[in-house]
Coordinates of C-alpha atoms in Angstrom, one line a residue:
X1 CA 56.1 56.6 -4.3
X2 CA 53.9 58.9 -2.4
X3 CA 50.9 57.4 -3.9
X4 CA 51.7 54.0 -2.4
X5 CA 52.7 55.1 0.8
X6 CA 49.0 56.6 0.8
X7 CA 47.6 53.1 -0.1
X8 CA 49.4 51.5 2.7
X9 CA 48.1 53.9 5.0
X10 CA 44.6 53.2 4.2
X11 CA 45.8 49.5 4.7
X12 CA 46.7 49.7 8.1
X13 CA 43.6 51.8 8.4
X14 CA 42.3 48.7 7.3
X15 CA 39.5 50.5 5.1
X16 CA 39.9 50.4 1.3
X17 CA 38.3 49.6 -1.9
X18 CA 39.1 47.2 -4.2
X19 CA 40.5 49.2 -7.1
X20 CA 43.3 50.3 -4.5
X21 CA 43.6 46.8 -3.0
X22 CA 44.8 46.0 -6.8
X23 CA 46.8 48.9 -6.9
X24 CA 49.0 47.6 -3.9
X25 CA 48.9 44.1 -5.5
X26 CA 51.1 45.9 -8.4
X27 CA 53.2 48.2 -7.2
X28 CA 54.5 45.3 -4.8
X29 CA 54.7 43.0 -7.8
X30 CA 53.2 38.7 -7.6
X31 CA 50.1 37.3 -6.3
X32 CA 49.1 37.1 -2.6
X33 CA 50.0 34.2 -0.4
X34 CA 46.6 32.2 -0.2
X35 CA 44.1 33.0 2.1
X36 CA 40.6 33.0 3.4
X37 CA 38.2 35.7 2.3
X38 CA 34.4 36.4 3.2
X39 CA 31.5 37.6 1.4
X40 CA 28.9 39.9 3.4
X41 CA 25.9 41.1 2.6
X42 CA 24.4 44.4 4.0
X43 CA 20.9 45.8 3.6
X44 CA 20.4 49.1 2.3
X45 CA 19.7 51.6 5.2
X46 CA 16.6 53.5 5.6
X47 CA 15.2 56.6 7.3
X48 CA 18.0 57.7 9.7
X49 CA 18.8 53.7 10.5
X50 CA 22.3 52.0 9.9
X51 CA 22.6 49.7 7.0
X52 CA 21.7 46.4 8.5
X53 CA 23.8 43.2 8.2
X54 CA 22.7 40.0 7.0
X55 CA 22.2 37.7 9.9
X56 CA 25.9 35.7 8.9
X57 CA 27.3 39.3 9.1
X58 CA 25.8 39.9 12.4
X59 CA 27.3 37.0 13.5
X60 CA 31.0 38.0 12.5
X61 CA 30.0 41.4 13.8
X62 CA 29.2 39.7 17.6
X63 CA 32.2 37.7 17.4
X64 CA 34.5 40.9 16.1
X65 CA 32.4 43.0 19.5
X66 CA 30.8 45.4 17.0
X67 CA 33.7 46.3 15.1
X68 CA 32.7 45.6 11.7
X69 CA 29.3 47.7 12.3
X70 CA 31.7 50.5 13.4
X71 CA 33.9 50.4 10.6
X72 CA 30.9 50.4 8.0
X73 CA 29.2 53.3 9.5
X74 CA 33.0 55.0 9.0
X75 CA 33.2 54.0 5.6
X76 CA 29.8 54.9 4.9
X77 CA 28.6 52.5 3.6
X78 CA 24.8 52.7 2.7
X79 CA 23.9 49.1 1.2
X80 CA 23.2 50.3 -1.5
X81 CA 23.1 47.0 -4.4
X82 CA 26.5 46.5 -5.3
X83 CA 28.6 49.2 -3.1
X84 CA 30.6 48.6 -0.9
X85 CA 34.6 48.2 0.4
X86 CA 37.1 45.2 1.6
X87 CA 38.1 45.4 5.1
X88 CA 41.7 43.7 5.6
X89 CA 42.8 41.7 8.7
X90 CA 39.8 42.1 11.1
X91 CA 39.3 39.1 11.7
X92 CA 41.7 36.0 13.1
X93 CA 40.1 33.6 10.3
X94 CA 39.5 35.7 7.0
X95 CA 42.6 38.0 5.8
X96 CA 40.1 39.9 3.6
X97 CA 36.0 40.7 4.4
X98 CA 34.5 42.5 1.3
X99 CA 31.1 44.0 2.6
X100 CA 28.5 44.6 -0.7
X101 CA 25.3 46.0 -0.6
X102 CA 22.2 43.9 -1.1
X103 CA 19.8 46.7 -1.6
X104 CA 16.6 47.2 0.3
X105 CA 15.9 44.1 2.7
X106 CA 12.6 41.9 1.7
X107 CA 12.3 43.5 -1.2
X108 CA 10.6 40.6 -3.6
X109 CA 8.6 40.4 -6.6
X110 CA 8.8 43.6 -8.9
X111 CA 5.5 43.1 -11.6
X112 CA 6.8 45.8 -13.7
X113 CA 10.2 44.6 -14.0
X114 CA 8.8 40.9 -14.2
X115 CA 11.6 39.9 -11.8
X116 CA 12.2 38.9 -8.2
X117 CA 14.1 41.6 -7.4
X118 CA 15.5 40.2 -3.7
X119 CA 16.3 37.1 -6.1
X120 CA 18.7 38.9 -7.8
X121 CA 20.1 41.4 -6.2
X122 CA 21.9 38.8 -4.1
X123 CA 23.3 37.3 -7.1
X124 CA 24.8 40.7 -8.0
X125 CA 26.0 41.3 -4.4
X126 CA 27.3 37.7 -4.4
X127 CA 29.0 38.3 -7.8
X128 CA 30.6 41.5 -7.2
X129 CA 32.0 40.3 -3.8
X130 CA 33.3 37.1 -5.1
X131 CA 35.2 39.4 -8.1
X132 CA 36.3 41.5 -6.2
X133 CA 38.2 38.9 -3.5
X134 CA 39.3 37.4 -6.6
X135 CA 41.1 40.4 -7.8
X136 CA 43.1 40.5 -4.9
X137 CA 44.0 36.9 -4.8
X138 CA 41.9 35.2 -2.2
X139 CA 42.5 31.6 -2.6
X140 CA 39.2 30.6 -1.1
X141 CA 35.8 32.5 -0.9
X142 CA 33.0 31.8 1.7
X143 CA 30.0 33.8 0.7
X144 CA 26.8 34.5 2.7
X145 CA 23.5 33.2 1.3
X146 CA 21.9 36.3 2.8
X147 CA 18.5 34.4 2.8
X148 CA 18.8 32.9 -0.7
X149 CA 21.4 30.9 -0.8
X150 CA 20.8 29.2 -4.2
X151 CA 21.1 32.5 -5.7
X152 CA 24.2 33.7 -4.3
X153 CA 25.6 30.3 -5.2
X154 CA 24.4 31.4 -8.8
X155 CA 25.9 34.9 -8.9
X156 CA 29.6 34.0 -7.0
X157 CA 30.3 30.7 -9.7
X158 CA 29.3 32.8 -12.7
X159 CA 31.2 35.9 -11.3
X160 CA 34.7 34.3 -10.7
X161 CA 34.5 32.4 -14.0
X162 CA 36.9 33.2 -16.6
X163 CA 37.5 31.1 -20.3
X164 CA 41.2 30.2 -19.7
X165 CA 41.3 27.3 -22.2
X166 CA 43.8 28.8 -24.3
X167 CA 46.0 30.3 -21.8
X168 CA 49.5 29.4 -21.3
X169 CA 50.2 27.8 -17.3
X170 CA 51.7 30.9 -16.9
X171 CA 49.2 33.5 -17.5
X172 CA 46.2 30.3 -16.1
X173 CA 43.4 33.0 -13.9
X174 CA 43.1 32.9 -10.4
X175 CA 39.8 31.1 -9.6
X176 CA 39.0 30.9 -5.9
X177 CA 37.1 28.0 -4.7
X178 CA 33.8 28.5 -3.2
X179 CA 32.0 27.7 -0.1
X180 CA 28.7 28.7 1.3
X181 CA 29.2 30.4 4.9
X182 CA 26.8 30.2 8.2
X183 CA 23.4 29.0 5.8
X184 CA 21.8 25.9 6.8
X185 CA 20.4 26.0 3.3
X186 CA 23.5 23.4 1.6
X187 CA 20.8 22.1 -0.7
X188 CA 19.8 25.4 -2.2
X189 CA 23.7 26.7 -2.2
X190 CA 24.8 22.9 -4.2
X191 CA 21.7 24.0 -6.6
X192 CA 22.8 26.8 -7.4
X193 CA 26.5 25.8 -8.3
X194 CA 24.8 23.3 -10.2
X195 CA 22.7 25.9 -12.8
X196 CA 25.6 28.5 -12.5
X197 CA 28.8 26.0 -13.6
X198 CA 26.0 24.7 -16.4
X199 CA 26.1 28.1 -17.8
X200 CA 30.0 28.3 -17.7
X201 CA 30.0 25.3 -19.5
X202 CA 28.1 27.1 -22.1
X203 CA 30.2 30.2 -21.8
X204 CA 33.6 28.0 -22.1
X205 CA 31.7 26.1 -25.6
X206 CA 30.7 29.4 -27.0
X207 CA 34.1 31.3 -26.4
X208 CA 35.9 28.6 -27.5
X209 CA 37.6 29.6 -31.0
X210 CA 35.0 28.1 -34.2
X211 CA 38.8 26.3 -34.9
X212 CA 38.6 24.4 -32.2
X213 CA 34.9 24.2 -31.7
X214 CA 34.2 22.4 -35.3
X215 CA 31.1 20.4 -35.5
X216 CA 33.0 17.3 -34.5
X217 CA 34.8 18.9 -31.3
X218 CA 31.8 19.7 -30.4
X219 CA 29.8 16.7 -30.7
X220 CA 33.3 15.2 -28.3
X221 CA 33.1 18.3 -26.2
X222 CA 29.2 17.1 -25.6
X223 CA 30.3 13.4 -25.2
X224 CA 32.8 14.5 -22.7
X225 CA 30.1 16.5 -20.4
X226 CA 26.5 14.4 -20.7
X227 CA 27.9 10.9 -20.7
X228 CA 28.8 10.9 -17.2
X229 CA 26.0 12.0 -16.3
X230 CA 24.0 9.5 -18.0
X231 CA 22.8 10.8 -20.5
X232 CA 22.2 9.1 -24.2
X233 CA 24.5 10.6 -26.5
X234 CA 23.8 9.6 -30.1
X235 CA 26.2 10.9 -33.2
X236 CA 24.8 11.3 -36.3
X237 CA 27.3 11.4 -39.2
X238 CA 27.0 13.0 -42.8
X239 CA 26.1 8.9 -44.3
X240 CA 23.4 9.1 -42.1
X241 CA 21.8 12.8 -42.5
X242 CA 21.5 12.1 -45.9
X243 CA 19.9 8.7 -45.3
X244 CA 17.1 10.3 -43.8
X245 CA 17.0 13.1 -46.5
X246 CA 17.9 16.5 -43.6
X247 CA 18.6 18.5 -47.5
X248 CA 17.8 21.5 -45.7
X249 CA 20.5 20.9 -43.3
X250 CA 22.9 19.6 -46.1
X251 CA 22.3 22.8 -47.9
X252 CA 24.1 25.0 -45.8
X253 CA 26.5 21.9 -44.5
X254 CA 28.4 21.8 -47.9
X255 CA 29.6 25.4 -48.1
X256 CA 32.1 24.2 -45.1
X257 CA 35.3 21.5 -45.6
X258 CA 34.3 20.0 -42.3
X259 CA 31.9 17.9 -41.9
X260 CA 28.3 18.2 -40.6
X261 CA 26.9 16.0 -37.6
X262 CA 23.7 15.6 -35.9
X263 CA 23.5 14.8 -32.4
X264 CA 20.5 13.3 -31.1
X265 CA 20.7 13.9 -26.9
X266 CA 18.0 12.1 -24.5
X267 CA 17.3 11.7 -20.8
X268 CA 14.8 9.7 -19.2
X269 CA 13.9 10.9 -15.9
X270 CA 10.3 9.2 -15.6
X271 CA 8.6 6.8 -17.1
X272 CA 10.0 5.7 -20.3
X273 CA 6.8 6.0 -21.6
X274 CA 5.5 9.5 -21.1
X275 CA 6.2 12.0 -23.8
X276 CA 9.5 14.0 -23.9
X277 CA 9.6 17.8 -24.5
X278 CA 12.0 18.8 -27.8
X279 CA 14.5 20.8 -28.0
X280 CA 16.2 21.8 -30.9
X281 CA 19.4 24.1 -30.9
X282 CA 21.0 25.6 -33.8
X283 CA 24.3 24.6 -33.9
X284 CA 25.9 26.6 -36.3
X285 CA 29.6 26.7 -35.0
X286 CA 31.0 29.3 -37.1
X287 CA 28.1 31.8 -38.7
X288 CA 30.3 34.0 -42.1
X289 CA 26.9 34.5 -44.1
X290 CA 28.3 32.3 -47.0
X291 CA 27.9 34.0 -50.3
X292 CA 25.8 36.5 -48.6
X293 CA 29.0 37.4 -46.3
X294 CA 28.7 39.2 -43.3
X295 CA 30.9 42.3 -42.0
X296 CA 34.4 41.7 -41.5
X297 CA 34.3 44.1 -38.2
X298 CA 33.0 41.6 -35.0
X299 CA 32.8 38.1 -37.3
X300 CA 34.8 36.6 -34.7
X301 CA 31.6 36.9 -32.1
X302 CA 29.6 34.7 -34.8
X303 CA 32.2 31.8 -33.5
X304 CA 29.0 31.6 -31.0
X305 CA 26.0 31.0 -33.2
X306 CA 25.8 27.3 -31.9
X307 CA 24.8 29.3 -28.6
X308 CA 21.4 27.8 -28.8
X309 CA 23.4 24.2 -29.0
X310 CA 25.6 24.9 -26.0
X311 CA 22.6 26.2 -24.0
X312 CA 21.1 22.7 -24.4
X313 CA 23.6 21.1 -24.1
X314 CA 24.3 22.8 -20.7
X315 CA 20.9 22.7 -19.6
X316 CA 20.9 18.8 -19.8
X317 CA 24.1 18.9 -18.1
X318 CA 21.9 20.9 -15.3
X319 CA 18.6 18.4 -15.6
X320 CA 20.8 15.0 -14.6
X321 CA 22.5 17.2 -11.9
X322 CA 19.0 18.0 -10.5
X323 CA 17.8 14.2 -11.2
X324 CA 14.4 16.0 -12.7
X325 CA 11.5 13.7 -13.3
X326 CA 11.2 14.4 -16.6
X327 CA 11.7 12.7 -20.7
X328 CA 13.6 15.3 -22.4
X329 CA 15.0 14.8 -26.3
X330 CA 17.6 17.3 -27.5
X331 CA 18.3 17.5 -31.6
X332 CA 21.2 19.6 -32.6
X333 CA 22.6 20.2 -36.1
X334 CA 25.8 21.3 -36.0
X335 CA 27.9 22.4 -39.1
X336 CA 29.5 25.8 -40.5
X337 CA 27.8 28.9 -42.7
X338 CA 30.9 29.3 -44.9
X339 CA 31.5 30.7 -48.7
X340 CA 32.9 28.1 -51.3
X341 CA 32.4 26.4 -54.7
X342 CA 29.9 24.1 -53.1
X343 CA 28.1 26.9 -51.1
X344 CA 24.3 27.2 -51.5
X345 CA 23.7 30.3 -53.7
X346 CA 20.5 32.7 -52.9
X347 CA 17.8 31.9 -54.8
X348 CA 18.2 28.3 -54.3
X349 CA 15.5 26.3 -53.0
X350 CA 15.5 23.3 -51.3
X351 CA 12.5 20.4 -50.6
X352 CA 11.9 20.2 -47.0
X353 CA 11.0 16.7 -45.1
X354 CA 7.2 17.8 -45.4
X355 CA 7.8 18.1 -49.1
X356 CA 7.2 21.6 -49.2
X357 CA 9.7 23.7 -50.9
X358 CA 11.7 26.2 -49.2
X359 CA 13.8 29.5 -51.4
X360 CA 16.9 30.2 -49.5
X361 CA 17.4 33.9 -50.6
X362 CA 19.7 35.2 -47.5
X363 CA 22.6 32.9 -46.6
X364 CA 22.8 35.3 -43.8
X365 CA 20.2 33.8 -42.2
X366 CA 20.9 30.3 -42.8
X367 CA 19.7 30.2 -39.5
X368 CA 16.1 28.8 -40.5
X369 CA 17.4 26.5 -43.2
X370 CA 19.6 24.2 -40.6
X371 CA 16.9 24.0 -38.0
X372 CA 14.1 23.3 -40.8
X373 CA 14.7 19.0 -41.8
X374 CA 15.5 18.4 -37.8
X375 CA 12.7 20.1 -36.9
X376 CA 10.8 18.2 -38.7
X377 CA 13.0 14.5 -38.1
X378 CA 12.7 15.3 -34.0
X379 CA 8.5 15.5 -34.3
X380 CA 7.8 12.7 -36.6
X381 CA 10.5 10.5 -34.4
X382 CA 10.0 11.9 -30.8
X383 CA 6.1 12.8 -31.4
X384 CA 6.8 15.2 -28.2
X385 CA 4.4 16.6 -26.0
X386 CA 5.7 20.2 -26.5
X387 CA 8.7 21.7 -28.7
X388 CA 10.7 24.5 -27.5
X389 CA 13.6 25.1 -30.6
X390 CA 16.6 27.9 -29.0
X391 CA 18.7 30.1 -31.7
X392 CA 20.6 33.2 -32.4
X393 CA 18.3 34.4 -35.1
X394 CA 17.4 37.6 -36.2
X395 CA 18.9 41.0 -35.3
X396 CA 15.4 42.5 -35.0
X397 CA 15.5 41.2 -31.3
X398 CA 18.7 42.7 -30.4
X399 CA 18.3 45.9 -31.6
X400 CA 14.4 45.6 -29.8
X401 CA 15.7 44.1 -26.4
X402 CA 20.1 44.7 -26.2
X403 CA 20.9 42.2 -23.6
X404 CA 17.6 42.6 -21.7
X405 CA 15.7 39.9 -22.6
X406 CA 15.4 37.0 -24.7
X407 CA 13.0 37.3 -27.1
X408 CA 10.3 34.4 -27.3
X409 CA 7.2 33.1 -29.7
X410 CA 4.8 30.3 -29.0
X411 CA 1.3 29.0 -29.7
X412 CA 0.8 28.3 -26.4
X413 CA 0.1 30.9 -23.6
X414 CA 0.3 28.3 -21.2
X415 CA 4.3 27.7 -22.6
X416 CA 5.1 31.4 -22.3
X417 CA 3.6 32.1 -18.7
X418 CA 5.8 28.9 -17.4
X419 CA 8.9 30.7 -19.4
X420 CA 8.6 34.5 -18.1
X421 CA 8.0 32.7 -14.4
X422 CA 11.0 31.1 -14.6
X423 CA 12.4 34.1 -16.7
X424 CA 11.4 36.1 -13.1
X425 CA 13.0 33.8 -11.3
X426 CA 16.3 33.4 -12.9
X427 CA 17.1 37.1 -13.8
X428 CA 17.0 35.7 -17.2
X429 CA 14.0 37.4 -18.6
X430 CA 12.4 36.7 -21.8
X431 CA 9.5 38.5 -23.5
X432 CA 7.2 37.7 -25.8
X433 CA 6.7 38.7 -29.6
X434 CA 4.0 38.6 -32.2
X435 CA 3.1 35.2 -34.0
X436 CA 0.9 36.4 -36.4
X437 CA -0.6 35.7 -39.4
X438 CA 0.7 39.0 -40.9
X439 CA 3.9 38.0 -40.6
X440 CA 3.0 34.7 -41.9
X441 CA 2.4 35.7 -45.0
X442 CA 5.2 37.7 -45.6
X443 CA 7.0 34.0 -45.7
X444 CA 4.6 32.2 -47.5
X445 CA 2.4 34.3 -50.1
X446 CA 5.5 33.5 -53.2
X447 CA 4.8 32.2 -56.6
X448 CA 7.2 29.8 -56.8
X449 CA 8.1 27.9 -53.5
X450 CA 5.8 27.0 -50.3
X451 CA 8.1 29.4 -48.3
X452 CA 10.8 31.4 -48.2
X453 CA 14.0 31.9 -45.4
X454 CA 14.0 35.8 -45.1
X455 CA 10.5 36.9 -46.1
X456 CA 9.7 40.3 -46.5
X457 CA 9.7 43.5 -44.5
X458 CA 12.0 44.6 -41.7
X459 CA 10.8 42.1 -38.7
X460 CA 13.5 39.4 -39.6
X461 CA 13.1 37.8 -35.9
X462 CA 9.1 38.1 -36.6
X463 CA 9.5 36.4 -39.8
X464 CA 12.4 33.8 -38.4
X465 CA 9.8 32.3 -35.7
X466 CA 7.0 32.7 -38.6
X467 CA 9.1 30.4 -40.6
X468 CA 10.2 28.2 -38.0
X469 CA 5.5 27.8 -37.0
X470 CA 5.0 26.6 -40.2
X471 CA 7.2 23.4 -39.6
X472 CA 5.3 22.7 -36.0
X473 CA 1.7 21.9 -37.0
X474 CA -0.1 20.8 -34.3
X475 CA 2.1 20.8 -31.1
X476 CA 2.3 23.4 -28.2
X477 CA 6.0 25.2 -29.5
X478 CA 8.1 28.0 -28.3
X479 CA 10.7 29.9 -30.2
X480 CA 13.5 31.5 -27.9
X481 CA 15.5 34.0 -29.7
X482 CA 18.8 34.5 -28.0
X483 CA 20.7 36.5 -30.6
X484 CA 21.2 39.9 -28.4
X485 CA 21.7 37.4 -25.1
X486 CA 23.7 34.4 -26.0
X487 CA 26.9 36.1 -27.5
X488 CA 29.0 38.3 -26.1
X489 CA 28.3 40.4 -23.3
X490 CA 28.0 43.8 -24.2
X491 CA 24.5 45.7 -23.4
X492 CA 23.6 46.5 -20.2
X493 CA 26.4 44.3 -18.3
X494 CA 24.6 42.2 -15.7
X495 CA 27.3 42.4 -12.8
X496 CA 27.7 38.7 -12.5
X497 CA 28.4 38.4 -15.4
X498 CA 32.2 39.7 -17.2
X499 CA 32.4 41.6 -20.4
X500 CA 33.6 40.6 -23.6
X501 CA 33.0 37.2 -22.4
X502 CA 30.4 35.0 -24.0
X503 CA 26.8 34.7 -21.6
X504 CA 25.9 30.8 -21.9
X505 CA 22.2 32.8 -21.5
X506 CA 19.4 31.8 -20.9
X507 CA 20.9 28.2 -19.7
X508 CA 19.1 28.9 -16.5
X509 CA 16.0 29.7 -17.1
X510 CA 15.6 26.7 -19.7
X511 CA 16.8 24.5 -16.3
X512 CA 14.0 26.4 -14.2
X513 CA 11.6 25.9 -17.4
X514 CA 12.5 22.2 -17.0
X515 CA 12.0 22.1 -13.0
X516 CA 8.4 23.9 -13.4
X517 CA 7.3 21.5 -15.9
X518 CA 8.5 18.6 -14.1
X519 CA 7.2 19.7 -10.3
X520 CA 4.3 21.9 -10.8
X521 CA 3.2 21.2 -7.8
X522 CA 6.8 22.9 -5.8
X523 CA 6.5 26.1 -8.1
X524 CA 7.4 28.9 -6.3

């Protein structure tokens, strides 16, 4: 009892942090009536000067007569990124102001870090301050762009996100509604919600359980999110894959009772007749290892090895929102890795579209095998100007990068500078690996078969893109592994971003891929 009446006296105070704010929300038991809240940024203070307000917050700070600059200099706050406090009942229109630091003020482009830092830190300030209103039950949030508004549109939609599919009515999240506050910039802020509820559509695919994410829900789940946008949704049943002889795909297909389906995704933004980029995303909605089964301990995280499907799916979502001028193609195989009488055994080898012959001597990374027939379909159909193929691959990348970066290969330099720009620009970084021949042969130098799924040596993401070359022969490619970004978040937690909840990465920075390639001339 003493500890709450020592709560409520920092209430009427009107000076707390969130993690008592929760604390009063449970010892008095139910949700908060709804309300109004406001997000605030503040800049980081420097020398022996205050931490500086945002120009909304020096607005609120006028109309409040200088309170709110005297009650953050009694908090202490310094702005530093991500601290900060919620000030209760200060102000006649917002019950609850949460103040967050931005960091230092026009910072920009960090060349070692390869990121625009000022870019994101207002996503994480964003993010944190929409969470934490959140937490306390604020019905509806009005954040302040704090000179990027696209951004902190970004980091307060992925922030207050939650999977809540499966949830009884009764235990449904809170999930304030959003609105930009004192920004002329409405077109950057509707941008930003745009890219950041693409990614939770990616997030709510991926942590969707594999039994109710089967290839055919998801092939519905994709009718039901690109068809209103206008966007050419063809399904490709199991009569048809083997019409057109995808044995690679079938291979691994067969181990699974449900059935396999290929979906075949376009949007025409230009002229019909320019060439589209590819994409290809493996769509492998539940990932066991088959005969070569994987480790009992986290197999439920594998229910998002179709991350690299949901990502394109996502970002096409993002493309039609944006009305890009720009052909894109999407080709995404989509069955289950599962152990059975039919299974593909290791050592079996298959005859790919290009009639060379492939061993498949790891089920565990089945990963290649899938993507191989459609690879091949999507260039001789599409003939695409450039191929960019997105999977959860090899564990070489996670245990290189965590959840830093993605890990990318290409042919083209030219593909990977417009990728780590928009990487930059995103917070989404990616960075590049080796292509090289000496990985090449590690796949290809065998006696009996053209190539071979695993290779050999230790590089398994290395030899995974090596594998994945030798299917694009003359075409400007890029390889994104996603394996230690596009499942669960656990390595360095980005702030936006919750824990234990799938990422939807790098959704965003294949949409800013997109924009760069379609409006070179508006790069930033």
């Amino acid at each position: 009892m003493n500890k709450l009446q020592s709560v409520l006296k920092s209430v009427l105070q009107r000076r707390l942090p969130v993690s008592h704010l929760i604390q009063i929300r449970t010892a008095c038991g139910g949700e908060p009536k709804p309300s109004k809240g406001l997000v605030v940024g503040v800049y980081q203070k420097e020398n022996d000067n205050d931490p500086k307000l945002t120009p909304a917050g020096e607005k609120i700070n006028d109309r409040l007569h200088g309170k709110l600059q005297e009650m953050i200099c009694e908090s202490k706050i310094t702005g530093h990124l991500g601290k900060g406090k919620i000030f209760n009942n200060i102000d006649p229109e917002f019950r609850s102001m949460a103040v967050v630091g931005v960091g230092l003020e026009g910072i920009g482009f960090n060349e070692l870090e390869m990121l625009d830092e000022g870019m994101e830190n207002v996503r994480v300030a964003a993010g944190i301050g929409a969470r934490s209103l959140q937490e306390i039950g604020v019905s509806e949030v009005f954040v302040d762009g704090m000179d990027y508004a696209e951004q902190a549109a970004e980091g307060a939609v992925l922030a207050v996100w939650r999977y809540c599919d499966m949830n009884s009515k009764r235990k449904a999240p809170h999930i304030p509604k959003l609105e930009l506050y004192e920004s002329p910039d409405y077109e950057g802020w509707t941008r930003g919600v745009f890219k950041a509820e693409a990614q939770n559509l990616a997030r709510r695919m991926c942590d969707t359980p594999a039994c109710c994410m089967t290839p055919t829900l998801f092939a519905q789940a994709t009718v039901d999110a690109l068809c209103p946008c206008g966007i050419t949704v063809e399904i490709r049943t199991m009569e048809w894959i083997e019409q057109q002889r995808l044995h690679s795909f079938l291979m691994i297909a067969k181990g699974s009772c449900e059935p396999p389906v290929l979906m075949e995704i376009t949007y025409c933004g230009t002229n019909p007749e320019d060439k589209p980029i590819l994409f290809l995303g493996k769509g492998i909605t539940f990932n066991s290892g088959a005969m070569n089964l994987r480790k009992c301990r986290g197999m439920e995280e594998y229910r998002a090895c179709m991350s690299g499907a949901a990502s394109c799916v996502a970002m096409m979502r993002c493309v039609a929102a944006l009305s890009l001028p720009i052909n894109i193609c999407c080709i995404l195989p989509l069955c289950e890795n599962m152990p059975s009488g039919m299974a593909c055994k290791p050592g079996d080898v298959v005859t790919l579209m290009n009639h060379k012959s492939m061993a498949v001597r790891d089920m565990d990374k089945a990963g290649v095998v899938v993507m191989a027939d459609p690879l091949l379909y999507g260039q001789s159909t599409y003939k695409p100007r450039l191929v960019v193929d997105v999977a959860t691959l090899g564990s070489g990348v996670k245990k290189a990068f965590g959840g830093g970066a993605t890990g990318i290969f290409s042919n083209s330099h030219y593909i990977w500078k417009q990728f780590q720009s928009a990487g930059a620009l995103t917070g989404d970084r990616v960075w590049r690996l080796p292509l090289w021949n000496y990985y090449r042969k590690q796949i290809t130098d065998e006696m009996g078969y053209d190539l071979s799924n695993d290779g050999r040596g230790l590089a398994n993401s290395c030899l995974a893109a090596a594998v994945l070359h030798e299917l694009v022969p003359c075409v400007d490619w890029a390889h994104l592994d996603t394996r230690g970004t596009g499942l669960l978040t656990k390595y360095g937690l980005v702030p936006y971003l919750t824990a234990k909840y799938m990422t939807g990465r790098p959704t965003r920075t294949l949409a800013q891929f997109l924009y760069q390639m379609a409006c070179p001339a508006n790069q930033k």
